């Protein structure tokens, strides 16, 4: 069996370790590129959202490399995402390739551990639990990597980009719980940041910090969001985020406290969940604004995403109430890079000017 | 000799330039069509501004903005290269400190900027679609053989206003043709078009924005009194078109250049740059499947700037010294 799954930003490393721990060989396609999107678009319904197109392209490219077992996240509770695998299966069938697509239903930990994974990989539930434990640890490492990278970029962009490769090698090689914890300490030393850019932290020159919120795939897959964290870092802004594979896993195990907090906070603007992750987007935004005191919010989501469009309305209200600017950006394969960079640049300029005026009026 | 500031705004359709004095009064200004070759139009602009200034002042700072801001910045060796949103906001805040809203419609983009106490606090720009911008009005005026300058006046003469579908320019055009075939007067159709442009703007760009007076209307389309009156009707507010509405972006770039060069010399190459040979080349990088289109700017045979690559392989290869500061780190 040669298993594959769509790329998922830096969290790909954690997913890869998980599947390998189940005894399967992992064949990943190349990281998403223009070709991936073209392949995806060619075999997708026209108005479907960006995550569908890129993940389909990922799967096709992995099959070209010999993958035969495709793992695709599934779960009908959220939005049309729950139906992706049905449509992708149809699209792939038309290509006439030999494969088996496994929809990885996520919302029952019991079924996942005792039925789904053992039946696909022929392993015992004990081994599944062990692999999950390591994945939890490893996803914490990839999350930590992203936090440190974003922090470093805001202070010393070139150095951060230089450190990225050796740091990722370290992430990739750590496979046992012990090694992963060692790697986490290693990353801390490597990036040697003292604390966050959030106001006046650790005597560092206070910089700008923005909270990145929105749809989970767009936030995690750096190709899909055109490396928005990198571009904001280049402009000297530290990007805070909460959405990651680690938090998602905790959420599936009903252990994610930030999830419950977001649900509670979001009720200020949304009486009930309109679908997708709208509640989380809104709740996280309130958290970033009120607790983390960010200078601005950047909200990203796929073009035509219904739940996030509703969240957008709530965020505009939040922005009005709190005075914290929000930049909402929808993405699809036509999103122009120049346009995106212009908006980011203008947004950061706006935050800087605002901060300068506030700073001078306080003195 | 007095010290003055230069601002250049190179957009998709037009190239604008101004020279302002330290009190931000406009000494010279020029507006011309970009006509697909920004380098040529930047040179023509410099020549024209140089002629108007006639060696009377020293340029103490130069700034560029607009969609070709980077190219323009390299050609004139600007002190600052800034996006058009901030440039427009700065100019508006300078001339009208009490302004709270800036509506801006240019050749191919439209934006809204929300100001409070003279500083920008929020903005939006058209994203997926450019329906209802200047180039569409141009196209319709040409199709009806009406000079674009008269377009707005005709709208004001309308006796009744017809409803034109404004969501998509192609459908708007078919709707206009259909209404003409029904025998509706041209004036009424043009008025309907102005309404449709404003309706589209309000529903997309300005959606959810807190529009408070005083409201400014800038950019090329502000010349169109029909669109302005349609805005006034929709917003039920007076809409002010600033005296220099066409060159507000350029003025903003000049003001920013003044801030940037405080206490140091300008890098401006001089109006004589108009005679230096510049060239742009584009090639597709085959380093990875992203196949980025990389643009090179060549001055007299020497590559002075490259951009367009996602990974930075080409752009970071050049020495940083010859490029203007695009962003200043806090």
XYZ file of C-alpha atoms in Angstrom:
693
model
C 0.000 0.000 0.000
C 1.255 3.423 -0.955
C -0.807 5.909 1.031
C -1.170 9.594 0.294
C -3.169 12.597 1.422
C -3.399 16.257 0.399
C -0.727 18.627 1.666
C -1.711 20.560 4.759
C 0.900 23.258 5.252
C 3.614 22.470 7.776
C 1.215 20.063 9.487
C 1.865 17.686 6.586
C 4.867 16.448 8.608
C 2.631 15.430 11.506
C 0.158 13.630 9.227
C 2.989 11.836 7.456
C 4.419 10.581 10.748
C 0.970 9.327 11.730
C 0.417 7.311 8.569
C 3.970 5.914 8.694
C 3.455 4.899 12.317
C 0.534 2.796 11.090
C 3.019 0.848 8.998
C 2.147 2.304 5.589
C 4.470 3.747 3.021
C 3.649 7.411 2.341
C 3.932 8.785 -1.174
C 3.258 12.497 -1.174
C 2.823 14.501 -4.320
C 5.046 17.546 -4.783
C 4.099 20.603 -2.716
C 1.186 22.438 -4.316
C 2.114 24.595 -7.279
C 0.440 26.288 -10.210
C 0.262 22.876 -11.892
C -1.586 21.398 -8.891
C -4.213 24.107 -9.138
C -4.540 23.678 -12.902
C -5.071 19.932 -12.504
C -7.567 20.526 -9.716
C -9.527 23.167 -11.613
C -9.673 21.012 -14.731
C -11.475 18.231 -12.874
C -13.580 20.307 -10.465
C -17.077 21.781 -10.625
C -16.726 25.415 -11.623
C -17.885 27.241 -8.515
C -16.535 24.886 -5.882
C -14.136 26.428 -3.400
C -10.369 26.594 -3.478
C -9.664 23.822 -0.897
C -11.492 21.304 -3.109
C -9.470 22.242 -6.170
C -6.066 22.170 -4.532
C -6.633 18.948 -2.586
C -7.891 17.230 -5.739
C -4.776 18.422 -7.587
C -2.627 17.112 -4.716
C -4.250 13.685 -4.966
C -3.817 13.492 -8.734
C -0.144 14.457 -8.484
C 0.418 11.870 -5.761
C -1.199 9.183 -7.946
C 1.185 10.106 -10.732
C 3.960 9.245 -8.282
C 2.447 5.838 -7.593
C 0.142 6.399 -4.630
C -2.805 3.982 -4.562
C -4.569 4.665 -1.252
C -5.902 8.184 -0.952
C -6.806 9.476 2.486
C -9.182 12.409 2.331
C -10.585 14.102 5.402
C -14.368 13.908 5.554
C -17.229 14.668 7.873
C -20.607 16.001 6.939
C -21.132 18.171 9.959
C -19.442 21.310 8.811
C -20.175 22.588 5.321
C -19.972 21.189 1.791
C -16.481 20.073 2.757
C -18.178 16.952 4.089
C -19.151 16.016 0.535
C -15.786 16.656 -1.065
C -14.716 13.053 -1.127
C -17.826 11.900 -3.023
C -17.164 14.444 -5.757
C -13.430 13.859 -5.795
C -14.009 10.141 -6.111
C -16.161 10.765 -9.194
C -13.587 13.113 -10.708
C -10.776 10.609 -10.129
C -12.816 7.718 -11.509
C -13.115 9.608 -14.790
C -9.314 9.766 -15.003
C -9.236 5.980 -15.243
C -6.564 5.412 -12.612
C -6.457 2.546 -10.124
C -6.885 3.711 -6.576
C -8.833 3.395 -3.363
C -10.163 6.571 -1.744
C -10.670 6.390 2.004
C -12.891 9.108 3.460
C -11.451 9.736 6.906
C -14.529 10.597 8.935
C -13.343 12.597 11.879
C -16.147 13.201 14.271
C -16.259 9.947 16.194
C -12.989 9.169 17.968
C -14.365 5.723 18.795
C -15.098 4.763 15.183
C -11.777 6.227 14.115
C -9.721 4.159 16.576
C -11.644 0.890 16.562
C -13.083 0.632 13.056
C -11.892 2.975 10.358
C -8.122 2.974 10.838
C -7.758 -0.728 11.812
C -9.780 -1.789 8.771
C -7.694 0.280 6.329
C -4.215 -0.309 7.754
C -4.759 -3.737 9.398
C -3.418 -2.610 12.762
C -4.666 -2.974 16.320
C -6.535 -0.144 18.065
C -3.651 0.066 20.544
C -1.297 0.929 17.744
C -3.747 3.555 16.456
C -3.886 5.190 19.883
C -0.106 5.214 20.061
C 0.153 6.796 16.623
C -2.398 9.435 17.616
C -0.392 10.268 20.733
C 2.720 10.826 18.619
C 0.756 12.852 16.060
C -0.541 15.084 18.856
C 3.010 15.712 19.992
C 4.286 16.256 16.483
C 1.493 18.621 15.513
C 2.391 20.642 18.569
C 5.915 20.818 17.154
C 4.754 22.005 13.713
C 2.501 24.547 15.398
C 5.398 25.781 17.507
C 7.531 26.021 14.371
C 4.951 28.286 12.736
C 4.694 30.466 15.832
C 8.463 30.901 16.067
C 8.888 31.467 12.347
C 6.225 34.194 12.309
C 7.769 35.826 15.329
C 11.262 35.774 13.870
C 10.092 37.082 10.492
C 8.699 40.204 12.106
C 12.065 41.019 13.693
C 14.593 39.705 11.194
C 12.972 38.531 8.001
C 16.082 37.330 6.174
C 17.389 35.368 9.129
C 13.979 33.743 9.614
C 13.875 32.607 5.995
C 17.419 31.273 6.291
C 16.524 29.266 9.417
C 13.416 27.803 7.845
C 15.109 24.953 5.988
C 17.285 23.566 8.818
C 14.352 23.968 11.221
C 12.036 21.987 8.964
C 14.643 19.229 8.661
C 14.684 19.036 12.422
C 10.885 18.848 12.470
C 10.800 16.119 9.861
C 13.363 13.907 11.564
C 11.805 13.926 15.039
C 9.719 10.746 15.242
C 9.394 9.602 18.837
C 7.753 11.577 21.626
C 11.145 12.072 23.229
C 12.811 13.211 20.002
C 9.940 15.548 19.238
C 10.229 17.216 22.633
C 13.959 17.567 22.109
C 13.280 19.155 18.703
C 10.917 21.628 20.310
C 13.629 22.835 22.650
C 16.002 22.886 19.666
C 13.655 25.143 17.694
C 13.361 27.488 20.646
C 17.130 27.869 20.757
C 17.433 28.134 17.004
C 14.991 31.001 16.595
C 15.990 32.560 19.917
C 13.090 34.961 20.032
C 12.237 36.506 23.284
C 8.518 36.516 23.330
C 5.812 37.874 21.146
C 5.553 41.209 19.358
C 2.326 41.771 21.215
C 2.626 45.161 22.918
C 5.939 45.844 24.595
C 6.810 42.227 25.268
C 10.126 41.507 26.996
C 11.581 44.918 26.398
C 11.706 44.321 22.637
C 10.963 47.187 20.338
C 7.177 46.940 20.150
C 6.119 45.933 16.686
C 2.813 45.245 15.053
C 0.860 42.059 15.605
C -2.156 40.867 13.646
C -4.456 37.933 14.302
C -5.004 35.626 11.343
C -8.484 34.096 11.349
C -10.700 32.299 8.854
C -11.257 28.955 7.212
C -8.874 26.263 8.460
C -7.503 24.985 5.143
C -6.807 28.470 3.810
C -5.020 29.321 7.026
C -2.846 26.241 7.204
C -1.944 25.525 3.575
C 0.534 28.298 2.870
C 0.308 27.802 -0.876
C -3.446 28.403 -0.863
C -3.132 31.712 0.974
C -0.149 32.784 -1.151
C 2.095 32.672 1.919
C 0.274 35.489 3.607
C 2.163 34.926 6.869
C 5.459 35.361 5.047
C 4.304 38.530 3.290
C 3.050 40.054 6.533
C 6.330 39.057 8.191
C 8.226 40.783 5.399
C 6.303 43.953 6.284
C 7.472 43.609 9.887
C 4.240 42.218 11.309
C 3.983 39.243 13.636
C 1.120 36.943 12.692
C -0.732 35.270 15.557
C -2.973 32.324 14.791
C -4.884 29.688 16.650
C -6.051 27.317 13.937
C -3.708 24.362 13.497
C -3.805 20.597 13.161
C -2.939 20.332 16.844
C -5.947 22.353 17.934
C -8.117 20.484 15.473
C -7.044 17.113 16.915
C -7.685 18.326 20.431
C -11.075 19.518 19.275
C -11.913 16.093 17.841
C -10.973 14.576 21.193
C -13.242 17.157 22.869
C -10.204 18.552 24.682
C -9.702 21.889 22.948
C -10.396 24.635 25.418
C -9.885 27.375 22.844
C -12.765 25.842 20.878
C -15.202 26.131 23.769
C -13.987 29.635 24.510
C -14.506 30.693 20.891
C -18.002 29.233 20.814
C -18.867 31.162 23.951
C -17.398 34.473 22.803
C -18.880 34.271 19.307
C -22.403 34.247 20.724
C -22.021 37.978 21.158
C -22.416 38.361 17.402
C -23.892 35.091 16.134
C -26.781 33.522 17.955
C -26.192 30.135 16.392
C -23.633 28.518 14.155
C -24.374 29.293 10.496
C -22.197 26.327 9.459
C -18.539 25.751 8.850
C -16.215 27.417 11.274
C -17.917 30.796 11.438
C -18.323 30.643 15.225
C -14.692 29.864 15.647
C -13.582 32.656 13.339
C -15.655 35.183 15.232
C -14.759 33.857 18.685
C -11.061 33.771 17.896
C -11.241 37.303 16.560
C -12.789 38.565 19.784
C -10.092 36.725 21.727
C -7.313 38.274 19.607
C -8.765 41.747 19.939
C -9.575 41.696 23.647
C -6.967 39.409 25.218
C -4.049 39.537 22.808
C -4.557 43.221 21.995
C -3.644 42.752 18.347
C -3.340 45.818 16.110
C -5.486 44.308 13.374
C -7.219 41.187 12.089
C -6.691 39.482 8.749
C -9.600 37.265 7.770
C -9.030 34.784 4.937
C -11.428 32.338 3.323
C -12.171 30.663 -0.011
C -14.218 32.653 -2.508
C -17.883 31.470 -2.392
C -17.535 30.200 1.205
C -20.933 30.731 2.810
C -20.094 30.399 6.535
C -17.116 32.734 6.337
C -19.155 35.331 4.466
C -21.493 35.389 7.436
C -18.533 35.621 9.799
C -17.345 38.576 7.712
C -20.469 40.545 8.606
C -19.924 39.801 12.290
C -16.277 40.843 12.031
C -17.258 44.177 10.522
C -19.455 44.761 13.530
C -16.628 43.714 15.853
C -14.286 46.105 14.053
C -16.747 48.945 14.497
C -17.256 48.164 18.197
C -13.572 47.726 19.042
C -11.875 50.095 16.611
C -9.534 47.314 15.475
C -9.266 47.230 11.660
C -10.165 44.028 9.820
C -8.958 43.042 6.360
C -11.124 40.335 4.796
C -9.674 38.509 1.816
C -11.318 35.810 -0.261
C -9.135 33.553 -2.377
C -9.562 31.507 -5.499
C -7.280 30.496 -8.346
C -7.788 33.895 -9.969
C -6.622 35.873 -6.942
C -3.998 38.274 -8.220
C -0.807 38.333 -6.241
C -0.203 42.010 -7.009
C -3.656 42.907 -5.738
C -3.117 40.880 -2.588
C 0.248 42.490 -1.861
C -1.172 45.981 -2.443
C -3.935 45.329 0.080
C -1.589 43.864 2.663
C 0.833 46.742 2.257
C -1.947 49.314 2.579
C -3.393 47.523 5.597
C -0.038 47.447 7.379
C 0.562 51.129 6.539
C -2.833 51.916 7.983
C -2.005 50.042 11.202
C 1.359 51.787 11.479
C -0.120 55.241 10.989
C -2.849 54.504 13.495
C -0.323 53.303 16.042
C 1.919 56.313 15.491
C -0.951 58.738 16.073
C -2.134 56.844 19.153
C 1.425 56.714 20.486
C 1.968 60.446 20.066
C -1.364 61.365 21.632
C -0.550 59.276 24.687
C 2.715 61.136 25.342
C 15.937 78.106 -4.845
C 12.872 76.666 -3.193
C 12.548 72.996 -2.334
C 9.639 71.151 -3.842
C 8.238 67.613 -3.897
C 7.439 65.387 -6.839
C 4.703 62.742 -6.936
C 3.958 60.306 -9.736
C 0.929 58.004 -10.007
C 1.069 55.454 -12.810
C -2.245 53.672 -13.162
C -3.651 51.206 -15.648
C -5.202 53.874 -17.845
C -3.515 57.152 -17.001
C -0.221 58.533 -15.712
C -0.387 61.478 -13.346
C 2.321 63.694 -11.911
C 2.522 66.749 -9.676
C 5.089 69.063 -8.199
C 4.026 70.615 -4.892
C 5.653 73.170 -2.592
C 6.266 72.572 1.133
C 2.800 74.004 1.888
C 1.336 71.347 -0.429
C 0.236 73.830 -3.093
C 0.292 72.388 -6.605
C 2.958 74.101 -8.745
C 2.820 71.846 -11.770
C 0.653 68.948 -12.755
C 0.217 66.688 -15.723
C -2.230 63.963 -16.723
C -1.760 61.681 -19.664
C -2.894 58.300 -20.904
C -0.582 55.387 -20.118
C -1.533 53.701 -23.417
C 0.059 50.414 -22.487
C 3.627 51.669 -22.203
C 4.252 53.013 -18.705
C 7.953 53.765 -19.224
C 7.209 55.953 -22.225
C 4.458 57.785 -20.384
C 6.627 58.306 -17.282
C 9.273 59.893 -19.491
C 6.719 62.136 -21.222
C 5.366 63.085 -17.812
C 8.824 64.009 -16.502
C 9.534 66.075 -19.584
C 6.221 67.917 -19.196
C 6.696 68.563 -15.466
C 10.279 69.664 -16.088
C 9.030 72.102 -18.716
C 6.383 73.526 -16.356
C 8.918 73.941 -13.532
C 11.517 75.399 -15.895
C 14.435 74.840 -13.489
C 12.853 77.097 -10.863
C 13.080 74.686 -7.964
C 15.003 71.735 -6.565
C 13.235 68.421 -6.062
C 13.715 67.568 -2.390
C 11.802 64.304 -2.544
C 10.119 62.063 -5.094
C 7.413 59.460 -4.504
C 5.573 57.036 -6.768
C 2.263 55.232 -6.462
C -0.312 53.423 -8.600
C -0.247 49.926 -10.035
C 3.085 50.591 -11.801
C 4.574 52.254 -8.705
C 7.501 49.918 -8.487
C 8.513 50.398 -12.100
C 8.055 54.166 -11.814
C 10.051 54.154 -8.579
C 12.976 52.469 -10.264
C 12.876 54.696 -13.336
C 12.857 58.024 -11.467
C 14.791 56.660 -8.437
C 12.043 57.609 -6.041
C 12.601 58.087 -2.321
C 9.413 56.232 -1.509
C 7.173 53.777 -3.323
C 3.742 53.567 -1.766
C 0.464 51.852 -2.591
C -2.335 53.984 -4.008
C -4.674 53.450 -1.059
C -2.399 55.199 1.411
C -1.428 57.847 -1.165
C -5.053 58.813 -1.752
C -5.792 58.771 1.968
C -2.827 60.999 2.805
C -3.720 63.589 0.174
C -7.364 63.638 1.244
C -6.418 63.957 4.916
C -4.052 66.815 4.117
C -6.480 68.982 2.147
C -9.639 68.050 4.011
C -8.759 67.138 7.619
C -12.482 66.862 8.386
C -13.131 64.292 5.620
C -14.406 60.916 6.842
C -14.900 59.050 3.577
C -13.031 58.917 0.285
C -14.710 57.341 -2.724
C -12.190 56.662 -5.445
C -12.900 55.256 -8.884
C -10.038 54.997 -11.315
C -9.404 53.294 -14.613
C -9.626 49.701 -13.480
C -10.114 49.782 -9.775
C -12.400 51.334 -7.275
C -11.844 51.751 -3.586
C -13.273 53.296 -0.485
C -11.173 54.731 2.313
C -12.568 55.547 5.738
C -10.748 58.346 7.559
C -11.079 59.510 11.136
C -9.252 62.644 12.264
C -7.321 62.661 9.017
C -5.894 59.155 9.313
C -7.069 56.086 7.413
C -8.805 53.505 9.622
C -10.403 51.200 7.065
C -10.436 50.605 3.336
C -11.741 48.246 0.694
C -10.878 47.696 -2.928
C -12.778 45.916 -5.679
C -11.699 42.292 -5.740
C -13.042 39.799 -8.170
C -14.554 42.180 -10.681
C -13.900 45.609 -12.144
C -17.429 46.390 -13.296
C -18.268 50.072 -13.204
C -14.784 51.544 -13.353
C -13.410 54.179 -15.664
C -12.410 51.955 -18.550
C -15.959 50.642 -18.842
C -17.341 54.187 -19.013
C -14.704 54.947 -21.649
C -15.748 51.940 -23.663
C -19.441 52.841 -23.493
C -18.777 56.447 -24.440
C -16.788 55.273 -27.446
C -19.515 52.821 -28.433
C -22.130 55.598 -28.353
C -19.695 58.019 -30.075
C -20.037 60.504 -27.237
C -16.908 62.276 -25.949
C -16.342 60.996 -22.398
C -16.243 64.594 -21.134
C -19.903 65.083 -22.099
C -21.068 61.798 -20.628
C -21.909 63.216 -17.205
C -23.736 66.268 -18.494
C -25.953 64.072 -20.637
C -26.875 62.036 -17.588
C -27.931 65.203 -15.778
C -30.258 66.054 -18.668
C -32.139 62.770 -18.338
C -35.873 63.044 -17.929
C -36.364 59.636 -16.393
C -33.869 57.086 -15.179
C -33.942 53.596 -16.593
C -32.743 50.592 -14.678
C -29.522 49.097 -16.073
C -28.093 45.809 -14.789
C -24.809 46.876 -13.278
C -23.408 43.681 -11.786
C -21.389 42.713 -14.827
C -20.103 45.028 -17.544
C -20.932 42.629 -20.335
C -24.534 42.289 -19.150
C -24.711 46.027 -18.519
C -23.760 46.598 -22.111
C -26.380 44.172 -23.438
C -28.942 45.814 -21.186
C -28.030 49.261 -22.536
C -28.333 48.016 -26.110
C -31.656 46.405 -25.314
C -33.005 49.628 -23.748
C -31.852 51.644 -26.777
C -33.643 49.186 -29.063
C -36.819 49.793 -27.053
C -36.494 53.429 -28.093
C -35.414 54.927 -24.766
C -33.523 58.230 -25.017
C -29.735 58.064 -24.793
C -29.662 60.567 -21.913
C -31.909 58.340 -19.830
C -29.808 55.284 -20.556
C -26.632 57.102 -19.559
C -28.276 58.259 -16.334
C -29.295 54.662 -15.692
C -25.713 53.565 -16.266
C -24.438 56.117 -13.717
C -26.960 54.773 -11.200
C -25.890 51.202 -11.940
C -22.229 52.059 -11.353
C -23.012 53.625 -8.002
C -25.325 50.761 -7.021
C -22.621 48.225 -7.868
C -20.023 50.221 -5.936
C -22.251 50.500 -2.879
C -23.048 46.772 -2.919
C -19.502 45.513 -3.393
C -16.690 47.898 -2.494
C -18.521 50.036 0.056
C -20.495 47.160 1.554
C -20.633 47.339 5.333
C -18.512 50.497 5.521
C -19.442 53.315 7.847
C -19.895 56.193 5.377
C -20.001 59.524 7.186
C -19.662 63.073 5.886
C -17.611 64.766 4.696
C -17.438 62.617 1.604
C -14.781 63.151 -1.059
C -14.896 61.715 -4.566
C -11.503 61.274 -6.255
C -10.015 59.585 -9.288
C -10.744 59.894 -12.986
C -14.440 59.011 -12.759
C -15.007 61.952 -10.365
C -14.905 64.110 -13.514
C -18.260 62.590 -14.398
C -20.975 64.767 -12.872
C -23.549 62.083 -13.619
C -21.833 59.581 -11.340
C -21.305 62.240 -8.700
C -24.971 63.167 -8.620
C -25.916 59.478 -8.524
C -23.704 59.138 -5.442
C -25.358 62.152 -3.835
C -28.776 60.723 -4.530
C -27.874 57.307 -3.076
C -25.990 58.562 -0.033
C -28.360 61.489 0.566
C -25.258 63.525 1.330
C -23.236 66.153 -0.434
C -20.258 64.653 -2.262
C -17.251 66.928 -2.687
C -14.921 66.589 -5.657
C -11.553 68.103 -4.657
C -9.962 70.633 -7.003
C -7.121 68.256 -7.884
C -9.255 65.075 -7.925
C -7.352 63.645 -10.895
C -3.947 63.822 -9.279
C -4.770 63.185 -5.615
C -2.789 59.936 -5.655
C 0.258 61.730 -7.050
C -0.108 64.470 -4.446
C -0.226 61.822 -1.714
C 2.960 60.242 -3.068
C 4.653 63.667 -3.023
C 3.569 64.329 0.576
C 4.881 60.916 1.630
C 8.162 61.623 -0.173
C 8.427 64.776 1.910
C 8.011 62.767 5.126
C 10.521 60.200 3.930
C 13.297 62.640 2.955
C 13.127 64.692 6.121
C 16.733 65.328 7.077
C 18.304 63.687 4.057
C 18.974 64.175 0.380
C 16.608 62.970 -2.310
C 17.687 60.137 -4.602
C 15.614 61.542 -7.471
C 17.308 60.998 -10.809
C 16.268 64.383 -12.214
C 13.909 65.359 -15.005
C 16.698 64.421 -17.428
C 15.897 60.756 -16.767
C 13.503 61.290 -19.624
C 16.467 60.783 -21.948
C 17.876 57.583 -20.407
C 17.064 54.300 -22.139
C 14.933 51.936 -20.050
C 13.620 48.581 -21.030
C 11.511 45.906 -19.363
C 11.798 42.222 -20.089
C 9.668 39.383 -18.835
C 10.508 35.706 -18.738
C 8.979 32.590 -17.276
C 11.171 30.967 -14.650
C 11.356 27.183 -15.049
C 12.835 26.509 -11.620
C 9.653 24.883 -10.279
C 6.099 24.114 -11.424
C 4.914 27.552 -10.306
C 6.427 29.021 -13.474
C 6.444 32.586 -12.150
C 6.600 35.401 -14.636
C 9.649 37.433 -13.690
C 9.962 41.029 -14.830
C 13.346 42.688 -15.287
C 13.951 46.397 -15.552
C 17.041 47.266 -17.545
C 18.726 50.666 -17.525
C 21.244 51.138 -20.313
C 21.988 47.431 -20.492
C 22.184 46.854 -16.755
C 19.491 44.956 -14.843
C 18.450 47.239 -11.991
C 15.356 45.497 -10.664
C 13.528 42.203 -10.863
C 10.177 41.181 -9.439
C 7.313 38.729 -9.830
C 8.982 35.602 -8.439
C 7.275 33.945 -5.507
C 10.374 32.402 -3.977
C 12.695 35.411 -4.226
C 15.312 33.550 -6.257
C 15.561 36.349 -8.848
C 14.556 39.446 -6.910
C 16.855 38.804 -3.978
C 19.740 38.097 -6.316
C 20.231 41.787 -7.028
C 21.937 44.086 -4.577
C 19.451 45.883 -2.367
C 21.151 49.254 -2.698
C 19.834 50.190 -6.119
C 16.206 49.667 -5.121
C 13.967 52.149 -3.388
C 12.663 51.361 0.052
C 9.278 49.763 -0.568
C 8.465 49.288 3.064
C 10.050 50.803 6.081
C 10.254 48.437 9.007
C 8.919 49.736 12.264
